[in-house]
Short mmCIF file of C-alpha atoms in Angstrom, two decimals:
data_model
loop_
_atom_site.label_atom_id
_atom_site.label_comp_id
_atom_site.label_asym_id
_atom_site.label_seq_id
_atom_site.Cartn_x
_atom_site.Cartn_y
_atom_site.Cartn_z
CA MET A 471 0.00 0.00 0.00
CA THR A 472 1.25 3.47 -0.89
CA LYS A 473 2.34 5.39 2.21
CA THR A 474 0.49 8.67 2.67
CA THR A 475 0.51 11.37 5.26
CA GLY A 476 -2.32 11.91 7.75
CA ARG A 477 -4.33 9.69 10.03
CA HIS A 478 -5.22 6.05 9.47
CA LEU A 479 -8.98 5.72 9.11
CA VAL A 480 -11.09 2.59 9.42
CA ILE A 481 -14.47 2.51 7.70
CA ILE A 482 -16.80 -0.24 8.91
CA GLY A 483 -19.39 -1.10 6.29
CA SER A 484 -19.52 -0.95 2.51
CA GLY A 485 -22.89 0.38 1.43
CA VAL A 486 -23.11 3.75 -0.29
CA ALA A 487 -21.98 5.52 2.90
CA GLY A 488 -18.91 3.35 3.43
CA LEU A 489 -17.87 3.29 -0.22
CA SER A 490 -18.35 7.05 -0.63
CA ALA A 491 -16.33 7.66 2.50
CA ALA A 492 -13.52 5.41 1.29
CA LEU A 493 -13.28 7.22 -2.03
CA GLU A 494 -13.28 10.60 -0.32
CA ALA A 495 -10.46 9.45 1.97
CA VAL A 496 -8.46 8.34 -1.06
CA ARG A 497 -9.11 11.68 -2.76
CA LEU A 498 -7.79 13.49 0.29
CA GLY A 499 -4.70 11.27 0.51
CA SER A 500 -5.47 9.56 3.80
CA GLN A 501 -4.66 5.98 4.75
CA VAL A 502 -7.91 4.05 4.91
CA THR A 503 -9.06 0.49 5.51
CA VAL A 504 -12.56 -0.70 4.65
CA LEU A 505 -13.79 -3.46 6.97
CA THR A 506 -16.99 -5.18 5.89
CA LYS A 507 -18.67 -8.27 7.29
CA ASP A 508 -19.74 -9.73 3.96
CA ALA A 509 -18.59 -9.10 0.39
CA LEU A 510 -17.78 -5.51 -0.55
CA GLY A 511 -21.02 -3.72 -1.43
CA ASP A 512 -23.37 -6.25 0.14
CA GLY A 513 -26.19 -4.85 2.26
CA ASN A 514 -29.21 -2.60 2.09
CA SER A 515 -27.94 0.04 -0.31
CA LYS A 516 -27.89 -2.17 -3.38
CA LEU A 517 -31.57 -3.01 -2.83
CA ALA A 518 -32.74 0.62 -2.99
CA GLN A 519 -35.36 0.87 -5.71
CA GLY A 520 -36.79 4.36 -5.46
CA GLY A 521 -33.83 6.55 -6.35
CA LEU A 522 -31.76 9.53 -5.28
CA SER A 523 -33.54 12.78 -4.41
CA ALA A 524 -31.56 15.71 -5.75
CA VAL A 525 -32.21 19.22 -7.02
CA THR A 526 -29.73 19.78 -9.82
CA VAL A 527 -29.32 22.66 -12.28
CA GLN A 528 -31.78 20.84 -14.52
CA GLY A 529 -34.21 20.58 -11.63
CA VAL A 530 -34.03 24.30 -10.91
CA ALA A 531 -34.70 24.99 -14.57
CA ALA A 532 -37.81 22.81 -14.32
CA GLY A 533 -39.17 24.89 -11.45
CA ASP A 534 -37.89 22.96 -8.45
CA SER A 535 -35.53 24.43 -5.84
CA VAL A 536 -33.27 23.42 -3.00
CA GLN A 537 -35.54 25.25 -0.57
CA ALA A 538 -38.55 23.29 -1.83
CA HIS A 539 -36.63 20.07 -1.16
CA VAL A 540 -35.78 21.39 2.32
CA ALA A 541 -39.42 22.23 2.99
CA ASP A 542 -40.62 18.79 1.87
CA THR A 543 -38.03 17.07 4.08
CA LEU A 544 -38.98 19.13 7.13
CA LYS A 545 -42.69 18.51 6.59
CA ALA A 546 -42.25 14.76 6.19
CA GLY A 547 -40.09 14.71 9.33
CA ALA A 548 -43.04 16.01 11.38
CA GLY A 549 -41.14 19.07 12.60
CA HIS A 550 -38.49 16.96 14.32
CA CYS A 551 -35.64 17.48 11.84
CA GLY A 552 -32.44 19.42 12.35
CA VAL A 553 -32.91 22.35 9.99
CA ASN A 554 -29.22 23.07 9.44
CA ALA A 555 -28.51 19.44 8.58
CA VAL A 556 -31.42 19.32 6.14
CA GLN A 557 -30.28 22.49 4.41
CA LEU A 558 -26.72 21.20 4.12
CA MET A 559 -27.87 17.89 2.64
CA CYS A 560 -30.25 19.36 0.08
CA ALA A 561 -27.75 22.01 -1.01
CA ALA A 562 -25.03 19.38 -1.48
CA ALA A 563 -27.11 17.18 -3.79
CA GLY A 564 -26.03 18.80 -7.05
CA GLU A 565 -22.31 18.43 -6.29
CA LEU A 566 -22.85 14.83 -5.17
CA VAL A 567 -24.57 13.93 -8.43
CA ALA A 568 -21.65 15.36 -10.40
CA THR A 569 -19.19 13.37 -8.26
CA LEU A 570 -21.16 10.17 -8.78
CA GLU A 571 -21.08 10.70 -12.52
CA ASP A 572 -17.30 11.06 -12.24
CA TYR A 573 -17.37 7.56 -10.75
CA ALA A 574 -19.30 6.32 -13.82
CA VAL A 575 -22.81 6.34 -12.36
CA ASN A 576 -25.18 6.67 -15.31
CA PHE A 577 -28.47 8.21 -14.25
CA ASP A 578 -31.47 7.54 -16.48
CA ALA A 579 -31.87 10.27 -19.09
CA ASN A 580 -34.38 11.43 -21.66
CA ALA A 581 -33.67 11.53 -25.37
CA ASP A 582 -32.42 15.13 -25.06
CA GLY A 583 -29.92 14.13 -22.35
CA SER A 584 -31.87 15.61 -19.43
CA TYR A 585 -32.43 13.51 -16.31
CA GLN A 586 -35.56 11.41 -16.08
CA LEU A 587 -36.95 12.76 -12.82
CA GLY A 588 -39.46 10.69 -10.86
CA LEU A 589 -42.06 11.72 -8.28
CA GLU A 590 -42.43 9.99 -4.93
CA ALA A 591 -44.59 10.39 -1.87
CA ALA A 592 -44.53 13.76 -0.08
CA HIS A 593 -42.27 15.39 -2.71
CA SER A 594 -43.67 18.59 -4.24
CA ALA A 595 -41.77 18.15 -7.52
CA HIS A 596 -40.24 15.54 -9.78
CA ARG A 597 -36.69 15.36 -8.39
CA ILE A 598 -35.87 11.64 -8.06
CA LEU A 599 -32.97 10.38 -10.16
CA HIS A 600 -32.84 6.69 -11.07
CA VAL A 601 -30.41 4.16 -12.47
CA ASP A 602 -31.89 1.45 -14.69
CA GLY A 603 -35.41 2.35 -13.66
CA ASP A 604 -35.84 0.70 -10.27
CA ALA A 605 -32.24 -0.43 -9.67
CA THR A 606 -30.71 2.81 -8.38
CA GLY A 607 -29.08 1.27 -5.33
CA ALA A 608 -27.55 -1.53 -7.36
CA GLY A 609 -26.27 0.95 -9.93
CA LEU A 610 -24.67 3.16 -7.30
CA ILE A 611 -23.06 0.20 -5.52
CA ASP A 612 -21.71 -1.25 -8.76
CA ALA A 613 -20.03 2.02 -9.74
CA LEU A 614 -18.69 2.90 -6.29
CA ARG A 615 -17.51 -0.64 -5.60
CA GLN A 616 -15.61 -0.71 -8.88
CA ALA A 617 -13.94 2.61 -8.02
CA VAL A 618 -12.96 1.28 -4.59
CA ARG A 619 -11.58 -1.93 -6.11
CA LEU A 620 -9.50 0.13 -8.53
CA ALA A 621 -8.20 2.24 -5.64
CA HIS A 622 -7.27 -0.94 -3.79
CA LYS A 623 -5.50 -2.29 -6.85
CA ALA A 624 -3.55 0.99 -7.07
CA GLY A 625 -2.45 0.61 -3.43
CA GLN A 626 -4.52 3.56 -2.21
CA LEU A 627 -6.60 1.68 0.38
CA GLU A 628 -7.01 -1.69 2.06
CA ILE A 629 -10.11 -3.90 2.04
CA ILE A 630 -10.91 -6.60 4.59
CA GLU A 631 -14.01 -8.59 3.62
CA TYR A 632 -16.05 -11.13 5.62
CA ALA A 633 -14.93 -9.50 8.86
CA LEU A 634 -17.44 -8.66 11.58
CA ALA A 635 -16.37 -5.78 13.83
CA ASN A 636 -17.27 -6.74 17.38
CA GLY A 637 -15.49 -4.20 19.60
CA LEU A 638 -13.77 -0.83 19.80
CA GLU A 639 -10.41 -0.62 21.56
CA PHE A 640 -9.51 2.42 23.71
CA ALA A 641 -6.32 3.57 25.43
CA ASP A 642 -5.93 6.77 27.45
CA ASP A 643 -9.49 7.73 26.48
CA GLN A 644 -8.57 7.58 22.81
CA LEU A 645 -9.97 5.21 20.22
CA ARG A 646 -7.05 3.05 19.11
CA GLY A 647 -8.41 0.02 17.34
CA VAL A 648 -11.21 -2.21 16.12
CA SER A 649 -11.48 -5.87 17.09
CA TYR A 650 -13.12 -8.12 14.50
CA LEU A 651 -13.92 -11.72 13.70
CA HIS A 652 -12.33 -13.08 10.54
CA ASP A 653 -12.18 -16.78 9.64
CA ASP A 654 -13.28 -17.51 13.21
CA GLN A 655 -10.28 -15.62 14.59
CA GLU A 656 -10.45 -12.44 16.64
CA LEU A 657 -8.05 -9.81 15.33
CA VAL A 658 -7.38 -6.13 16.06
CA LEU A 659 -6.89 -3.37 13.51
CA GLU A 660 -5.13 -0.25 14.78
CA THR A 661 -6.62 3.09 13.80
CA ASP A 662 -6.79 6.81 14.57
CA ALA A 663 -10.50 7.18 13.83
CA VAL A 664 -13.45 4.94 12.95
CA LEU A 665 -16.47 5.61 10.75
CA LEU A 666 -19.44 3.35 11.42
CA ALA A 667 -21.41 2.86 8.20
CA THR A 668 -23.03 -0.45 9.09
CA GLY A 669 -26.61 0.14 7.98
CA GLY A 670 -29.87 -0.74 9.68
CA LEU A 671 -31.70 -3.16 11.94
CA GLY A 672 -34.17 -5.00 9.74
CA SER A 673 -33.36 -8.42 11.22
CA LEU A 674 -35.04 -7.24 14.41
CA PHE A 675 -38.43 -7.74 12.73
CA THR A 676 -40.25 -10.68 11.21
CA ALA A 677 -41.25 -8.68 8.12
CA SER A 678 -38.60 -6.33 6.75
CA THR A 679 -37.42 -5.06 3.39
CA ASN A 680 -33.82 -5.33 4.65
CA PRO A 681 -31.41 -8.20 3.92
CA ALA A 682 -30.47 -10.68 6.63
CA GLY A 683 -27.23 -8.84 7.39
CA ALA A 684 -29.03 -5.78 8.79
CA THR A 685 -28.30 -6.61 12.43
CA ALA A 686 -27.64 -3.20 14.02
CA ASP A 687 -23.90 -3.89 14.29
CA GLY A 688 -22.90 -0.23 14.43
CA ILE A 689 -25.45 0.50 17.14
CA GLY A 690 -24.13 -2.32 19.27
CA LEU A 691 -20.54 -1.12 18.86
CA ALA A 692 -21.40 2.50 19.59
CA ALA A 693 -23.68 1.75 22.53
CA ARG A 694 -21.10 -0.43 24.25
CA ALA A 695 -18.58 2.39 23.78
CA GLY A 696 -20.96 4.80 25.53
CA ALA A 697 -22.15 6.75 22.49
CA VAL A 698 -25.48 8.57 22.59
CA ILE A 699 -28.21 6.86 20.56
CA ALA A 700 -30.93 9.35 19.62
CA ASP A 701 -34.56 9.21 18.45
CA ALA A 702 -34.55 5.43 18.62
CA GLU A 703 -38.34 5.16 18.63
CA PHE A 704 -38.69 6.39 15.05
CA ILE A 705 -38.80 3.34 12.77
CA GLN A 706 -40.19 3.64 9.27
CA PHE A 707 -42.37 0.91 7.83
CA HIS A 708 -42.59 0.58 4.07
CA PRO A 709 -46.22 0.31 3.01
CA THR A 710 -45.86 -2.18 0.18
CA LEU A 711 -43.92 -5.37 0.83
CA VAL A 712 -45.42 -8.26 -1.10
CA ASP A 713 -46.95 -10.57 1.49
CA PRO A 714 -43.81 -12.42 2.73
CA LEU A 715 -45.76 -15.40 4.07
CA LYS A 716 -47.17 -16.17 0.62
CA TYR A 717 -44.33 -14.87 -1.56
CA PRO A 718 -41.12 -14.76 0.52
CA GLN A 719 -38.85 -13.90 -2.43
CA ALA A 720 -41.04 -11.27 -4.10
CA GLY A 721 -39.70 -8.38 -2.02
CA MET A 722 -41.00 -4.84 -1.83
CA ILE A 723 -42.70 -2.74 -4.48
CA SER A 724 -41.20 0.72 -4.73
CA GLU A 725 -43.15 3.83 -3.80
CA ALA A 726 -42.38 5.00 -7.33
CA VAL A 727 -45.08 2.61 -8.58
CA ARG A 728 -47.62 4.65 -6.63
CA GLY A 729 -45.89 7.73 -7.98
CA GLU A 730 -46.88 6.52 -11.45
CA GLY A 731 -50.50 6.20 -10.36
CA ALA A 732 -51.00 2.80 -8.71
CA ILE A 733 -53.66 2.73 -5.99
CA LEU A 734 -54.34 0.73 -2.81
CA VAL A 735 -57.57 -1.24 -2.49
CA THR A 736 -59.08 -3.85 -0.20
CA GLU A 737 -60.09 -7.33 -1.30
CA SER A 738 -63.48 -5.91 -2.32
CA GLY A 739 -61.87 -3.25 -4.49
CA ASP A 740 -62.52 -0.34 -2.11
CA ARG A 741 -59.94 2.45 -2.28
CA PHE A 742 -59.33 3.80 1.23
CA MET A 743 -56.41 6.28 1.09
CA PRO A 744 -58.33 9.37 -0.22
CA ALA A 745 -60.42 9.36 2.95
CA ILE A 746 -57.31 9.29 5.15
CA HIS A 747 -54.98 11.88 3.59
CA GLU A 748 -55.25 14.58 0.95
CA LEU A 749 -52.32 13.06 -0.95
CA ALA A 750 -53.97 9.62 -0.92
CA GLU A 751 -51.44 6.93 -1.96
CA LEU A 752 -48.69 9.57 -2.10
CA ALA A 753 -49.06 10.55 1.55
CA PRO A 754 -45.94 10.20 3.74
CA ARG A 755 -44.87 6.62 4.31
CA ASP A 756 -45.87 6.50 7.95
CA VAL A 757 -49.43 7.51 7.04
CA VAL A 758 -49.74 4.94 4.26
CA ALA A 759 -48.18 2.17 6.35
CA ARG A 760 -50.56 2.82 9.25
CA ALA A 761 -53.51 2.87 6.88
CA ILE A 762 -52.59 -0.51 5.41
CA HIS A 763 -51.91 -2.01 8.82
CA GLY A 764 -55.18 -0.57 10.08
CA GLN A 765 -57.06 -2.30 7.27
CA ASN A 766 -55.33 -5.56 8.22
CA LEU A 767 -56.30 -5.14 11.87
CA ALA A 768 -59.88 -4.51 10.75
CA GLY A 769 -59.84 -7.85 8.95
CA HIS A 770 -59.16 -6.68 5.39
CA ARG A 771 -56.47 -7.64 2.91
CA VAL A 772 -54.78 -4.84 0.97
CA PHE A 773 -53.68 -4.88 -2.66
CA LEU A 774 -51.60 -2.58 -4.84
CA ASP A 775 -53.42 -2.12 -8.14
CA ALA A 776 -51.35 -0.76 -11.05
CA ARG A 777 -53.51 -2.05 -13.89
CA ALA A 778 -54.82 1.40 -14.78
CA VAL A 779 -51.24 2.67 -15.09
CA GLU A 780 -50.46 -0.01 -17.67
CA GLN A 781 -53.68 0.74 -19.54
CA LYS A 782 -52.95 4.46 -19.64
CA GLN A 783 -49.26 4.23 -20.56
CA GLY A 784 -49.51 1.28 -22.91
CA ALA A 785 -48.60 -2.38 -22.86
CA GLY A 786 -45.16 -3.11 -21.39
CA PHE A 787 -44.80 0.22 -19.58
CA LEU A 788 -44.52 -1.23 -16.07
CA THR A 789 -41.93 -3.79 -17.17
CA ARG A 790 -39.83 -1.08 -18.82
CA ARG A 791 -40.19 1.37 -15.93
CA PHE A 792 -39.72 -1.21 -13.16
CA PRO A 793 -37.68 -4.05 -14.66
CA SER A 794 -36.25 -5.43 -11.42
CA ILE A 795 -39.57 -5.40 -9.59
CA SER A 796 -41.35 -6.95 -12.57
CA ALA A 797 -38.76 -9.72 -12.82
CA ARG A 798 -39.04 -10.59 -9.11
CA LEU A 799 -42.82 -10.63 -9.29
CA LYS A 800 -42.76 -12.78 -12.43
CA ALA A 801 -40.50 -15.29 -10.65
CA ALA A 802 -43.16 -15.50 -7.93
CA GLY A 803 -45.93 -15.98 -10.48
CA LEU A 804 -47.24 -12.40 -10.17
CA ASP A 805 -47.80 -9.71 -12.79
CA LEU A 806 -48.06 -6.07 -11.74
CA ALA A 807 -49.72 -5.14 -15.06
CA ALA A 808 -52.36 -7.83 -14.92
CA GLN A 809 -53.43 -8.27 -11.31
CA PRO A 810 -53.57 -6.47 -7.94
CA ILE A 811 -50.68 -7.59 -5.69
CA GLU A 812 -51.30 -8.26 -1.99
CA VAL A 813 -49.05 -6.10 0.20
CA VAL A 814 -48.32 -5.52 3.89
CA ALA A 815 -46.44 -2.85 5.82
CA ALA A 816 -42.90 -3.98 6.75
CA GLN A 817 -39.96 -2.50 8.63
CA HIS A 818 -37.88 -0.50 6.18
CA TYR A 819 -35.68 2.23 7.68
CA TRP A 820 -34.54 3.56 11.05
CA MET A 821 -34.56 7.33 11.50
CA GLY A 822 -32.88 7.02 14.91
CA GLY A 823 -29.31 6.01 15.46
CA ILE A 824 -25.92 7.15 16.70
CA HIS A 825 -26.31 10.85 17.36
CA THR A 826 -23.97 12.88 15.16
CA ASP A 827 -23.42 16.45 14.07
CA THR A 828 -23.18 17.47 10.42
CA LYS A 829 -19.54 16.31 10.39
CA GLY A 830 -20.43 12.78 11.42
CA ARG A 831 -18.95 13.14 14.93
CA SER A 832 -20.51 11.01 17.67
CA SER A 833 -20.32 11.70 21.40
CA VAL A 834 -17.26 9.43 21.65
CA PRO A 835 -13.88 10.90 20.59
CA GLY A 836 -12.58 9.34 17.39
CA LEU A 837 -15.89 7.63 16.57
CA TYR A 838 -17.94 8.84 13.60
CA ALA A 839 -21.07 7.51 11.91
CA ALA A 840 -22.91 7.90 8.62
CA GLY A 841 -25.78 6.28 6.77
CA GLU A 842 -28.67 4.48 8.40
CA CYS A 843 -26.83 3.71 11.64
CA ALA A 844 -26.35 7.46 12.21
CA ASN A 845 -28.87 10.02 13.36
CA THR A 846 -27.91 13.30 11.69
CA MET A 847 -31.37 14.72 12.51
CA VAL A 848 -32.10 15.00 8.77
CA HIS A 849 -35.00 12.55 8.72
CA GLY A 850 -36.69 13.68 11.92
CA ALA A 851 -39.62 11.49 12.88
CA ASN A 852 -40.20 10.17 9.37
CA ARG A 853 -37.83 9.94 6.39
CA LEU A 854 -38.84 11.56 3.13
CA ALA A 855 -38.69 9.04 0.28
CA SER A 856 -35.33 8.74 -1.52
CA ASN A 857 -33.49 10.95 0.96
CA SER A 858 -31.57 8.04 2.48
CA LEU A 859 -29.05 7.52 -0.32
CA LEU A 860 -28.46 11.28 -0.49
CA GLU A 861 -28.00 11.63 3.27
CA ALA A 862 -25.70 8.62 3.50
CA MET A 863 -23.27 9.87 0.89
CA VAL A 864 -23.32 13.57 1.75
CA PHE A 865 -22.59 13.02 5.44
CA ALA A 866 -20.16 10.15 4.87
CA ARG A 867 -17.99 12.52 2.83
CA GLN A 868 -18.42 15.21 5.49
CA ALA A 869 -17.33 12.74 8.17
CA VAL A 870 -14.13 11.75 6.37
CA ARG A 871 -13.07 15.38 6.06
CA ALA A 872 -13.59 15.80 9.80
CA MET A 873 -11.81 12.54 10.65
CA ILE A 874 -8.71 13.81 8.87
CA THR A 875 -8.67 17.30 10.37
CA ASP A 876 -10.25 17.02 13.84
CA GLN A 877 -8.15 17.51 16.91
CA ALA A 878 -8.10 14.67 19.43
CA GLY A 879 -11.13 14.67 21.71
CA ARG A 880 -13.50 16.47 19.31
CA VAL A 881 -17.09 15.24 19.71
CA CYS A 882 -20.60 16.34 18.76
CA ASP A 883 -22.68 18.46 21.13
CA THR A 884 -25.18 16.42 23.16
CA SER A 885 -25.92 19.05 25.80
CA GLN A 886 -29.49 19.54 24.57
CA LEU A 887 -30.35 15.85 24.57
CA GLN A 888 -32.48 14.25 27.24
CA LEU A 889 -30.98 10.82 27.89
CA SER A 890 -32.82 7.80 29.23
CA GLU A 891 -30.27 5.29 30.46
CA LEU A 892 -31.08 1.62 30.60
CA PRO A 893 -30.66 -0.47 33.73
CA PRO A 894 -28.40 -3.53 33.64
CA ALA A 895 -30.09 -6.61 32.24
CA LYS A 896 -30.78 -9.52 34.61
CA ASN A 897 -29.84 -12.05 31.91
CA ASP A 898 -32.08 -14.76 33.35
CA ALA A 899 -33.92 -16.26 30.36
CA PRO A 900 -32.37 -17.35 27.03
CA LEU A 901 -33.58 -15.33 24.03
CA GLU A 902 -33.23 -16.60 20.47
CA LEU A 903 -33.49 -14.54 17.28
CA HIS A 904 -36.96 -15.71 16.25
CA GLN A 905 -38.27 -14.89 19.74
CA LEU A 906 -36.81 -11.38 19.59
CA GLN A 907 -38.27 -10.84 16.11
CA THR A 908 -41.73 -11.92 17.24
CA LEU A 909 -41.63 -9.61 20.26
CA ALA A 910 -40.35 -6.62 18.30
CA SER A 911 -42.89 -7.11 15.52
CA GLU A 912 -45.72 -7.20 18.04
CA HIS A 913 -44.69 -4.31 20.28
CA LEU A 914 -42.38 -2.07 18.20
CA GLY A 915 -44.35 -2.24 14.97
CA VAL A 916 -46.56 0.19 13.08
CA HIS A 917 -48.78 0.71 16.15
CA ARG A 918 -47.65 0.66 19.78
CA THR A 919 -49.18 0.80 23.25
CA GLY A 920 -47.74 1.62 26.65
CA GLN A 921 -48.82 -1.73 28.04
CA GLY A 922 -47.15 -3.62 25.22
CA LEU A 923 -43.95 -1.61 25.52
CA GLN A 924 -43.74 -2.15 29.27
CA SER A 925 -44.21 -5.87 28.75
CA LEU A 926 -41.48 -5.92 26.12
CA ARG A 927 -39.09 -4.00 28.38
CA SER A 928 -39.60 -6.53 31.17
CA VAL A 929 -38.87 -9.45 28.85
CA LEU A 930 -35.76 -7.83 27.38
CA GLU A 931 -34.37 -6.84 30.77
CA SER A 932 -34.60 -10.42 32.00
CA SER A 933 -33.20 -12.04 28.87
CA ALA A 934 -29.83 -13.16 27.54
CA PRO A 935 -29.19 -13.63 23.80
CA VAL A 936 -28.30 -17.17 22.76
CA ALA A 937 -27.18 -18.33 19.29
CA GLN A 938 -25.02 -20.88 17.54
CA GLY A 939 -21.71 -19.47 16.34
CA ARG A 940 -19.69 -16.40 17.37
CA ARG A 941 -20.94 -14.22 14.53
CA GLU A 942 -24.57 -15.17 15.12
CA LEU A 943 -24.29 -14.41 18.83
CA ALA A 944 -22.58 -11.07 18.17
CA GLU A 945 -25.32 -10.06 15.72
CA LEU A 946 -28.13 -11.14 18.03
CA THR A 947 -26.52 -9.24 20.93
CA ASN A 948 -26.44 -6.10 18.79
CA LEU A 949 -30.12 -6.53 17.94
CA TRP A 950 -31.00 -7.15 21.60
CA ILE A 951 -29.17 -4.00 22.72
CA THR A 952 -30.89 -2.00 20.00
CA ALA A 953 -34.32 -3.40 20.89
CA ARG A 954 -33.82 -2.29 24.50
CA ILE A 955 -32.87 1.22 23.40
CA ILE A 956 -35.83 1.50 21.03
CA THR A 957 -38.24 0.21 23.67
CA GLN A 958 -37.03 2.74 26.23
CA GLY A 959 -37.40 5.59 23.75
CA ALA A 960 -40.87 4.44 22.72
CA ILE A 961 -42.00 4.23 26.35
CA ARG A 962 -40.86 7.77 27.08
CA ARG A 963 -42.60 9.25 24.04
CA THR A 964 -46.20 8.78 25.13
CA SER A 965 -47.73 10.77 22.28
CA SER A 966 -47.56 9.99 18.58
CA LEU A 967 -45.12 11.70 16.25
CA GLY A 968 -44.22 10.72 12.69
CA ALA A 969 -43.42 7.03 12.45
CA HIS A 970 -43.86 6.53 16.21
CA HIS A 971 -47.57 5.87 16.70
CA ARG A 972 -49.08 5.29 20.15
CA LEU A 973 -52.58 3.87 19.94
CA ASP A 974 -53.16 4.59 23.63
CA ALA A 975 -52.56 8.33 23.16
CA GLN A 976 -55.34 10.76 22.26
CA ASP A 977 -53.89 11.47 18.83
CA GLY A 978 -53.35 7.77 18.22
CA GLN A 979 -56.92 6.97 19.21
CA GLN A 980 -58.27 9.56 16.79
CA ALA A 981 -56.13 8.14 14.00
CA ALA A 982 -57.25 4.61 14.83
CA ILE A 983 -60.87 5.63 14.42
CA ARG A 984 -60.03 7.24 11.09
CA TYR A 985 -58.21 4.10 9.96
CA GLY A 986 -61.16 1.93 10.94
CA PHE A 987 -60.32 0.30 14.28
CA ARG A 988 -60.28 1.28 17.96
CA LEU A 989 -58.30 0.81 21.14
CA ALA A 990 -58.98 1.97 24.68
CA GLN A 991 -57.43 5.35 25.46
CA THR A 992 -54.98 5.79 28.33
CA LYS A 993 -53.28 8.76 29.97
CA ARG A 994 -50.73 10.60 27.78
CA SER A 995 -47.71 12.80 28.32
CA ASP A 996 -44.99 14.04 25.99
CA ASN A 997 -41.23 13.73 26.03
CA ARG A 998 -38.43 14.12 23.58
CA THR A 999 -36.51 10.86 23.80
CA GLN A 1000 -32.95 9.89 23.26
CA SER A 1001 -31.52 6.66 24.59
CA LYS A 1002 -28.07 5.68 25.78
CA GLU A 1003 -27.24 2.03 26.42
CA ILE A 1004 -25.17 1.26 29.53
CA ASN A 1005 -24.10 -2.00 31.12
CA ALA A 1006 -25.38 -3.99 28.17
#
């Protein structure tokens, strides 16, 4: 490896955040090692269907603006976003798109060379860029991974694959290394700073759009190191996962399909979204997910019907516009153009995470975070569609710049955060993955109640994760820690906000009636919640 000046950085994870960070570190001439628990580029990012939200020069010419993107993001986030972070992200989108094109990302274009801009829920303008229709994540990963491989071949960075980070090493209050499992050995990699870019927590739930590797690894690492975990209660559920019990390999159907005009109906053909929200099927994701789940609780099945879109646009339109989705559905014996597809709400994205500032700094010196495992305050209580890829890459690049230049001991400001610390677990009863998934799906799902959350907390506090294999146990422990943090945050926030919906609160009860089912009302209060895991 070519010797360079500056600090040695370790990036844990290789989705769009990790890969973007690695390339920025190379550009700035820093020594960097990418540590990833599976193959380079595996994970959630490559599954992203919707696209990349970005206001470019072309977008401005079409009547959109950065401030309109900011306003849409703040509105979707239910007033819980960090305004400065949102403004930074939206303003940086144009430069990011240009950088991605330098790395050979080819965004879909019209015949005149202009971007094909899509519309998704809660956006006020067409500003979603795509790659190969519905394969934006895969397109980004392919291009960034190839650039990282080339940098590795040129001796500009190191890559360690199939290595699960399972601990952070400190000396004299400074982060000095990362311990990791590789070929069933525990090794230590020395470093000056670490960026956690490990993705989400989908394996905590029975139904999730995430791959199996989404096991909250970064949260577990950060929490055990004493980092502040913020807004943990805000978990986004995607409205339209093809029923996983009937079609386990069919996957999710992008929101962009509804953006093209698909509607949601019950088994009797009744359309229910117009009565719930003025934007109907294009309402924010939390609203649509609750509506679908509410129909399920009321005894109805819900279907996504895109047949009218095909009829209007002409035969073959849906296959051309959504090739990956169409291929997966065809493999399951389904046809989006010919029949309504049964869907359910499923865990999709976590707005909470390791609390960071706009430079990616956590509350632990030398520890940074970006992507889904980080909470930059951009998404607030509910993420705006297609903002995740943008946020991950913008703040990953910001973090690398800070990692190179920060003085020792620099951390983000947490003085305004209200922390709820967790008591030590009793570790009495063994807890396996399927048991944790069942509990989380029941009590941390689309709708929550105080009674259910208290019951879940009691179970988690008296449990001890058990699994076969060192990697499996490490992953389950990370999920267990994260579940405890989320539960504590959800208990403290006794009113509904964004993706956190309390049926036993007054606002939740009113929404339940609107969605077609009821639950007894209980006393409410209101707290802003951040959680910090101790003595895990």
